[in-house]
Amino acid sequence: MSGRIGSCKRQRKTCNTRGRKIMTDLSKTNQREPGPAETIARFEHRKSVSPKSIELFEYADALRQVGRKNEALQHYAHLATLPIPENKRWLVTLFKGQTLFEMGRFPEAEHAFRDACSHDPSTVPRVYLAAALAEQEQFAAAIGVLADALHCEGDTDEVLLNLALNQRTLGQLAAAQKSLEQALAITPDYTHAQTVLEDVNAALSLNDDVNELQMPT
């Protein structure tokens, strides 16, 4: 996994937690969150009972986590036909996109994330969309999506990190430095941002040294 997409690891964890919490709110439960194998076992032992949308959602995500991604996609397609509240429906599309992303089907993932963005104004689907664009080497487009995400509610520090990673990819080192410094101003102990900033600063310093050597004496 490349550096620019590796930045989504923390975002993906945030998204999964947020998504599952929102969906769980539908069933008003506060139970311990089970692992994927337990979730699959519970669902399949009760398959004779018509499942609630939250149970099917969690089952599909558990299938994704253990690698049964094609089955997960089938269940996300079925979920899209169920009467899920409109303000939660974007999560189905988001997790479908995540599954496609993990399968390497990046254009399809991009389409799913764009649909999620159209139904949710937060940073979450936009970070995913930018990741799908970056995997297709559409770095300028990814930067545009992330620049827009700076005006959205959510984890701005992670948006800034992802923005910096794409800027670094295109050699926009000064812009990347600024984005990383802004991310660290929000979250000073953001280790990934610190590491990337060290790399960017080193590259900028090297460029300065080269320019000095090339100056006429």
PDB file of C-alpha atoms in Angstrom:
ATOM      1  CA  MET A   1       0.000   0.000   0.000  1.00  0.00           C
ATOM      2  CA  SER A   2       1.467   3.303  -1.081  1.00  0.00           C
ATOM      3  CA  GLY A   3       2.147   6.187   1.254  1.00  0.00           C
ATOM      4  CA  ARG A   4      -0.656   8.362   0.032  1.00  0.00           C
ATOM      5  CA  ILE A   5      -3.195   5.598   0.587  1.00  0.00           C
ATOM      6  CA  GLY A   6      -1.605   4.466   3.820  1.00  0.00           C
ATOM      7  CA  SER A   7      -2.818   7.742   5.244  1.00  0.00           C
ATOM      8  CA  CYS A   8      -6.322   6.376   5.012  1.00  0.00           C
ATOM      9  CA  LYS A   9      -5.596   3.654   7.538  1.00  0.00           C
ATOM     10  CA  ARG A  10      -6.445   5.921  10.447  1.00  0.00           C
ATOM     11  CA  GLN A  11      -9.276   7.533   8.514  1.00  0.00           C
ATOM     12  CA  ARG A  12     -10.670   4.117   7.636  1.00  0.00           C
ATOM     13  CA  LYS A  13     -10.671   3.120  11.290  1.00  0.00           C
ATOM     14  CA  THR A  14     -12.463   6.344  12.112  1.00  0.00           C
ATOM     15  CA  CYS A  15     -14.937   5.766   9.345  1.00  0.00           C
ATOM     16  CA  ASN A  16     -15.659   2.186  10.321  1.00  0.00           C
ATOM     17  CA  THR A  17     -16.231   3.195  13.924  1.00  0.00           C
ATOM     18  CA  ARG A  18     -18.404   6.116  12.973  1.00  0.00           C
ATOM     19  CA  GLY A  19     -20.346   4.134  10.416  1.00  0.00           C
ATOM     20  CA  ARG A  20     -20.993   1.241  12.718  1.00  0.00           C
ATOM     21  CA  LYS A  21     -21.990   3.592  15.537  1.00  0.00           C
ATOM     22  CA  ILE A  22     -24.466   5.408  13.328  1.00  0.00           C
ATOM     23  CA  MET A  23     -25.971   2.170  12.095  1.00  0.00           C
ATOM     24  CA  THR A  24     -26.026   0.721  15.591  1.00  0.00           C
ATOM     25  CA  ASP A  25     -27.944   3.764  16.756  1.00  0.00           C
ATOM     26  CA  LEU A  26     -30.781   2.462  14.612  1.00  0.00           C
ATOM     27  CA  SER A  27     -31.153  -0.547  16.897  1.00  0.00           C
ATOM     28  CA  LYS A  28     -30.452   1.402  20.110  1.00  0.00           C
ATOM     29  CA  THR A  29     -27.912  -1.091  21.438  1.00  0.00           C
ATOM     30  CA  ASN A  30     -24.863  -0.459  23.592  1.00  0.00           C
ATOM     31  CA  GLN A  31     -23.394  -3.954  23.578  1.00  0.00           C
ATOM     32  CA  ARG A  32     -19.734  -4.872  23.146  1.00  0.00           C
ATOM     33  CA  GLU A  33     -18.730  -4.660  19.507  1.00  0.00           C
ATOM     34  CA  PRO A  34     -18.006  -8.216  18.291  1.00  0.00           C
ATOM     35  CA  GLY A  35     -15.227  -9.205  15.896  1.00  0.00           C
ATOM     36  CA  PRO A  36     -15.971 -10.219  12.297  1.00  0.00           C
ATOM     37  CA  ALA A  37     -15.946 -13.987  12.876  1.00  0.00           C
ATOM     38  CA  GLU A  38     -18.385 -13.642  15.771  1.00  0.00           C
ATOM     39  CA  THR A  39     -20.615 -11.343  13.739  1.00  0.00           C
ATOM     40  CA  ILE A  40     -20.708 -13.824  10.862  1.00  0.00           C
ATOM     41  CA  ALA A  41     -21.439 -16.759  13.172  1.00  0.00           C
ATOM     42  CA  ARG A  42     -24.256 -14.928  14.948  1.00  0.00           C
ATOM     43  CA  PHE A  43     -25.863 -13.863  11.677  1.00  0.00           C
ATOM     44  CA  GLU A  44     -25.605 -17.243   9.980  1.00  0.00           C
ATOM     45  CA  HIS A  45     -26.959 -19.075  13.039  1.00  0.00           C
ATOM     46  CA  ARG A  46     -30.038 -16.846  12.844  1.00  0.00           C
ATOM     47  CA  LYS A  47     -30.430 -16.841   9.055  1.00  0.00           C
ATOM     48  CA  SER A  48     -33.915 -18.330   9.340  1.00  0.00           C
ATOM     49  CA  VAL A  49     -35.000 -15.078  10.988  1.00  0.00           C
ATOM     50  CA  SER A  50     -35.553 -12.031   8.794  1.00  0.00           C
ATOM     51  CA  PRO A  51     -32.588  -9.756   9.655  1.00  0.00           C
ATOM     52  CA  LYS A  52     -32.795  -6.083  10.499  1.00  0.00           C
ATOM     53  CA  SER A  53     -30.897  -3.694   8.255  1.00  0.00           C
ATOM     54  CA  ILE A  54     -28.328  -3.046  10.993  1.00  0.00           C
ATOM     55  CA  GLU A  55     -27.634  -6.774  11.297  1.00  0.00           C
ATOM     56  CA  LEU A  56     -27.251  -7.170   7.551  1.00  0.00           C
ATOM     57  CA  PHE A  57     -24.994  -4.118   7.401  1.00  0.00           C
ATOM     58  CA  GLU A  58     -22.726  -5.505  10.121  1.00  0.00           C
ATOM     59  CA  TYR A  59     -22.737  -8.935   8.467  1.00  0.00           C
ATOM     60  CA  ALA A  60     -21.679  -7.460   5.121  1.00  0.00           C
ATOM     61  CA  ASP A  61     -18.884  -5.503   6.787  1.00  0.00           C
ATOM     62  CA  ALA A  62     -17.718  -8.611   8.636  1.00  0.00           C
ATOM     63  CA  LEU A  63     -17.626 -10.521   5.343  1.00  0.00           C
ATOM     64  CA  ARG A  64     -15.493  -7.734   3.897  1.00  0.00           C
ATOM     65  CA  GLN A  65     -13.110  -7.857   6.840  1.00  0.00           C
ATOM     66  CA  VAL A  66     -12.480 -11.598   6.537  1.00  0.00           C
ATOM     67  CA  GLY A  67     -12.033 -11.417   2.757  1.00  0.00           C
ATOM     68  CA  ARG A  68     -15.425 -12.586   1.473  1.00  0.00           C
ATOM     69  CA  LYS A  69     -15.737  -9.393  -0.504  1.00  0.00           C
ATOM     70  CA  ASN A  70     -17.931 -10.573  -3.374  1.00  0.00           C
ATOM     71  CA  GLU A  71     -20.498 -11.792  -0.868  1.00  0.00           C
ATOM     72  CA  ALA A  72     -20.256  -8.470   0.940  1.00  0.00           C
ATOM     73  CA  LEU A  73     -21.024  -6.626  -2.307  1.00  0.00           C
ATOM     74  CA  GLN A  74     -24.125  -8.762  -2.814  1.00  0.00           C
ATOM     75  CA  HIS A  75     -25.402  -7.803   0.616  1.00  0.00           C
ATOM     76  CA  TYR A  76     -24.635  -4.103   0.086  1.00  0.00           C
ATOM     77  CA  ALA A  77     -26.685  -4.301  -3.112  1.00  0.00           C
ATOM     78  CA  HIS A  78     -29.556  -5.801  -1.130  1.00  0.00           C
ATOM     79  CA  LEU A  79     -29.187  -3.190   1.612  1.00  0.00           C
ATOM     80  CA  ALA A  80     -29.611  -0.474  -0.997  1.00  0.00           C
ATOM     81  CA  THR A  81     -33.163  -1.748  -1.569  1.00  0.00           C
ATOM     82  CA  LEU A  82     -34.155  -1.651   2.116  1.00  0.00           C
ATOM     83  CA  PRO A  83     -35.926   1.247   3.890  1.00  0.00           C
ATOM     84  CA  ILE A  84     -32.856   2.689   5.632  1.00  0.00           C
ATOM     85  CA  PRO A  85     -33.239   6.314   6.817  1.00  0.00           C
ATOM     86  CA  GLU A  86     -31.943   8.707   4.162  1.00  0.00           C
ATOM     87  CA  ASN A  87     -29.380  10.267   6.485  1.00  0.00           C
ATOM     88  CA  LYS A  88     -27.827   6.815   7.025  1.00  0.00           C
ATOM     89  CA  ARG A  89     -28.078   5.448   3.477  1.00  0.00           C
ATOM     90  CA  TRP A  90     -24.744   6.976   2.424  1.00  0.00           C
ATOM     91  CA  LEU A  91     -22.983   4.514   4.739  1.00  0.00           C
ATOM     92  CA  VAL A  92     -24.078   1.579   2.601  1.00  0.00           C
ATOM     93  CA  THR A  93     -22.556   3.222  -0.465  1.00  0.00           C
ATOM     94  CA  LEU A  94     -19.422   4.150   1.474  1.00  0.00           C
ATOM     95  CA  PHE A  95     -18.783   0.612   2.690  1.00  0.00           C
ATOM     96  CA  LYS A  96     -19.557  -0.752  -0.758  1.00  0.00           C
ATOM     97  CA  GLY A  97     -16.912   1.632  -2.083  1.00  0.00           C
ATOM     98  CA  GLN A  98     -14.458   0.537   0.589  1.00  0.00           C
ATOM     99  CA  THR A  99     -14.965  -3.086  -0.434  1.00  0.00           C
ATOM    100  CA  LEU A 100     -14.402  -2.259  -4.105  1.00  0.00           C
ATOM    101  CA  PHE A 101     -11.324  -0.240  -3.148  1.00  0.00           C
ATOM    102  CA  GLU A 102      -9.832  -3.184  -1.279  1.00  0.00           C
ATOM    103  CA  MET A 103     -10.508  -5.364  -4.335  1.00  0.00           C
ATOM    104  CA  GLY A 104      -8.509  -2.963  -6.497  1.00  0.00           C
ATOM    105  CA  ARG A 105     -11.600  -1.898  -8.452  1.00  0.00           C
ATOM    106  CA  PHE A 106     -10.756   1.767  -8.124  1.00  0.00           C
ATOM    107  CA  PRO A 107     -13.014   3.332 -10.814  1.00  0.00           C
ATOM    108  CA  GLU A 108     -16.024   1.555  -9.302  1.00  0.00           C
ATOM    109  CA  ALA A 109     -14.925   2.582  -5.822  1.00  0.00           C
ATOM    110  CA  GLU A 110     -14.620   6.168  -7.031  1.00  0.00           C
ATOM    111  CA  HIS A 111     -18.200   6.046  -8.323  1.00  0.00           C
ATOM    112  CA  ALA A 112     -19.462   4.699  -4.987  1.00  0.00           C
ATOM    113  CA  PHE A 113     -17.558   7.328  -2.999  1.00  0.00           C
ATOM    114  CA  ARG A 114     -18.884  10.116  -5.222  1.00  0.00           C
ATOM    115  CA  ASP A 115     -22.386   8.878  -4.504  1.00  0.00           C
ATOM    116  CA  ALA A 116     -21.620   8.845  -0.763  1.00  0.00           C
ATOM    117  CA  CYS A 117     -20.280  12.408  -1.019  1.00  0.00           C
ATOM    118  CA  SER A 118     -23.502  13.537  -2.649  1.00  0.00           C
ATOM    119  CA  HIS A 119     -25.466  12.309   0.373  1.00  0.00           C
ATOM    120  CA  ASP A 120     -23.124  13.182   3.248  1.00  0.00           C
ATOM    121  CA  PRO A 121     -21.378  16.536   3.771  1.00  0.00           C
ATOM    122  CA  SER A 122     -18.602  15.295   6.085  1.00  0.00           C
ATOM    123  CA  THR A 123     -14.900  14.739   5.399  1.00  0.00           C
ATOM    124  CA  VAL A 124     -15.212  10.946   5.556  1.00  0.00           C
ATOM    125  CA  PRO A 125     -16.409  10.063   2.031  1.00  0.00           C
ATOM    126  CA  ARG A 126     -14.182  12.766   0.536  1.00  0.00           C
ATOM    127  CA  VAL A 127     -11.029  11.266   2.009  1.00  0.00           C
ATOM    128  CA  TYR A 128     -12.052   7.932   0.541  1.00  0.00           C
ATOM    129  CA  LEU A 129     -12.825   9.516  -2.827  1.00  0.00           C
ATOM    130  CA  ALA A 130      -9.423  11.196  -2.878  1.00  0.00           C
ATOM    131  CA  ALA A 131      -7.778   7.849  -2.111  1.00  0.00           C
ATOM    132  CA  ALA A 132      -9.560   6.187  -5.031  1.00  0.00           C
ATOM    133  CA  LEU A 133      -8.490   9.010  -7.338  1.00  0.00           C
ATOM    134  CA  ALA A 134      -4.894   8.801  -6.122  1.00  0.00           C
ATOM    135  CA  GLU A 135      -4.789   5.061  -6.789  1.00  0.00           C
ATOM    136  CA  GLN A 136      -5.686   5.939 -10.381  1.00  0.00           C
ATOM    137  CA  GLU A 137      -2.866   8.521 -10.338  1.00  0.00           C
ATOM    138  CA  GLN A 138      -5.355  11.377 -10.615  1.00  0.00           C
ATOM    139  CA  PHE A 139      -3.444  13.357  -8.023  1.00  0.00           C
ATOM    140  CA  ALA A 140      -4.607  16.817  -9.062  1.00  0.00           C
ATOM    141  CA  ALA A 141      -8.224  15.663  -8.848  1.00  0.00           C
ATOM    142  CA  ALA A 142      -7.549  14.176  -5.410  1.00  0.00           C
ATOM    143  CA  ILE A 143      -6.095  17.503  -4.269  1.00  0.00           C
ATOM    144  CA  GLY A 144      -9.229  19.264  -5.480  1.00  0.00           C
ATOM    145  CA  VAL A 145     -11.476  16.907  -3.522  1.00  0.00           C
ATOM    146  CA  LEU A 146      -9.414  17.329  -0.365  1.00  0.00           C
ATOM    147  CA  ALA A 147      -9.292  21.108  -0.720  1.00  0.00           C
ATOM    148  CA  ASP A 148     -13.086  21.035  -0.801  1.00  0.00           C
ATOM    149  CA  ALA A 149     -13.122  18.719   2.231  1.00  0.00           C
ATOM    150  CA  LEU A 150     -11.321  21.377   4.278  1.00  0.00           C
ATOM    151  CA  HIS A 151     -14.656  23.189   4.403  1.00  0.00           C
ATOM    152  CA  CYS A 152     -16.542  20.117   5.638  1.00  0.00           C
ATOM    153  CA  GLU A 153     -17.256  18.880   9.128  1.00  0.00           C
ATOM    154  CA  GLY A 154     -14.937  16.140  10.306  1.00  0.00           C
ATOM    155  CA  ASP A 155     -11.268  15.345  10.856  1.00  0.00           C
ATOM    156  CA  THR A 156      -9.546  18.304   9.228  1.00  0.00           C
ATOM    157  CA  ASP A 157      -6.116  17.116  10.360  1.00  0.00           C
ATOM    158  CA  GLU A 158      -6.498  13.910   8.357  1.00  0.00           C
ATOM    159  CA  VAL A 159      -7.738  15.830   5.343  1.00  0.00           C
ATOM    160  CA  LEU A 160      -4.636  18.016   5.556  1.00  0.00           C
ATOM    161  CA  LEU A 161      -2.357  14.986   5.795  1.00  0.00           C
ATOM    162  CA  ASN A 162      -3.933  13.379   2.744  1.00  0.00           C
ATOM    163  CA  LEU A 163      -3.723  16.701   0.933  1.00  0.00           C
ATOM    164  CA  ALA A 164      -0.023  16.945   1.784  1.00  0.00           C
ATOM    165  CA  LEU A 165       0.659  13.415   0.575  1.00  0.00           C
ATOM    166  CA  ASN A 166      -0.826  14.173  -2.828  1.00  0.00           C
ATOM    167  CA  GLN A 167       0.998  17.492  -2.964  1.00  0.00           C
ATOM    168  CA  ARG A 168       4.246  15.692  -2.163  1.00  0.00           C
ATOM    169  CA  THR A 169       3.561  13.202  -4.945  1.00  0.00           C
ATOM    170  CA  LEU A 170       3.332  16.068  -7.443  1.00  0.00           C
ATOM    171  CA  GLY A 171       6.461  17.711  -6.064  1.00  0.00           C
ATOM    172  CA  GLN A 172       4.509  20.588  -4.502  1.00  0.00           C
ATOM    173  CA  LEU A 173       6.754  20.493  -1.459  1.00  0.00           C
ATOM    174  CA  ALA A 174       6.137  23.992  -0.106  1.00  0.00           C
ATOM    175  CA  ALA A 175       2.381  23.438  -0.277  1.00  0.00           C
ATOM    176  CA  ALA A 176       2.779  20.029   1.371  1.00  0.00           C
ATOM    177  CA  GLN A 177       4.867  21.590   4.138  1.00  0.00           C
ATOM    178  CA  LYS A 178       2.145  24.152   4.810  1.00  0.00           C
ATOM    179  CA  SER A 179      -0.590  21.487   4.891  1.00  0.00           C
ATOM    180  CA  LEU A 180       1.389  19.343   7.320  1.00  0.00           C
ATOM    181  CA  GLU A 181       2.145  22.254   9.615  1.00  0.00           C
ATOM    182  CA  GLN A 182      -1.576  23.049   9.693  1.00  0.00           C
ATOM    183  CA  ALA A 183      -2.388  19.412  10.497  1.00  0.00           C
ATOM    184  CA  LEU A 184       0.105  19.408  13.357  1.00  0.00           C
ATOM    185  CA  ALA A 185      -1.285  22.680  14.666  1.00  0.00           C
ATOM    186  CA  ILE A 186      -4.576  20.819  15.096  1.00  0.00           C
ATOM    187  CA  THR A 187      -3.079  17.561  16.403  1.00  0.00           C
ATOM    188  CA  PRO A 188       0.518  18.064  17.611  1.00  0.00           C
ATOM    189  CA  ASP A 189       1.088  14.342  18.274  1.00  0.00           C
ATOM    190  CA  TYR A 190      -0.049  13.234  14.808  1.00  0.00           C
ATOM    191  CA  THR A 191       2.850  10.838  14.200  1.00  0.00           C
ATOM    192  CA  HIS A 192       2.208  10.191  10.515  1.00  0.00           C
ATOM    193  CA  ALA A 193       2.087  13.910   9.774  1.00  0.00           C
ATOM    194  CA  GLN A 194       5.322  14.410  11.720  1.00  0.00           C
ATOM    195  CA  THR A 195       7.065  11.702   9.692  1.00  0.00           C
ATOM    196  CA  VAL A 196       5.903  13.097   6.367  1.00  0.00           C
ATOM    197  CA  LEU A 197       6.863  16.627   7.397  1.00  0.00           C
ATOM    198  CA  GLU A 198      10.396  15.453   8.224  1.00  0.00           C
ATOM    199  CA  ASP A 199      10.667  13.992   4.729  1.00  0.00           C
ATOM    200  CA  VAL A 200       9.284  17.123   3.070  1.00  0.00           C
ATOM    201  CA  ASN A 201      11.563  19.393   5.099  1.00  0.00           C
ATOM    202  CA  ALA A 202      14.575  17.274   4.165  1.00  0.00           C
ATOM    203  CA  ALA A 203      13.686  17.498   0.489  1.00  0.00           C
ATOM    204  CA  LEU A 204      13.206  21.258   0.692  1.00  0.00           C
ATOM    205  CA  SER A 205      16.518  21.635   2.494  1.00  0.00           C
ATOM    206  CA  LEU A 206      18.266  19.557  -0.157  1.00  0.00           C
ATOM    207  CA  ASN A 207      16.730  21.693  -2.886  1.00  0.00           C
ATOM    208  CA  ASP A 208      17.979  24.824  -1.121  1.00  0.00           C
ATOM    209  CA  ASP A 209      21.484  23.377  -0.881  1.00  0.00           C
ATOM    210  CA  VAL A 210      21.498  22.498  -4.578  1.00  0.00           C
ATOM    211  CA  ASN A 211      20.286  25.972  -5.514  1.00  0.00           C
ATOM    212  CA  GLU A 212      23.051  27.551  -3.443  1.00  0.00           C
ATOM    213  CA  LEU A 213      25.673  25.417  -5.167  1.00  0.00           C
ATOM    214  CA  GLN A 214      24.339  26.453  -8.554  1.00  0.00           C
ATOM    215  CA  MET A 215      24.438  30.176  -7.768  1.00  0.00           C
ATOM    216  CA  PRO A 216      27.219  32.053  -9.578  1.00  0.00           C
ATOM    217  CA  THR A 217      30.072  33.140  -7.312  1.00  0.00           C
TER     218      THR A 217
END
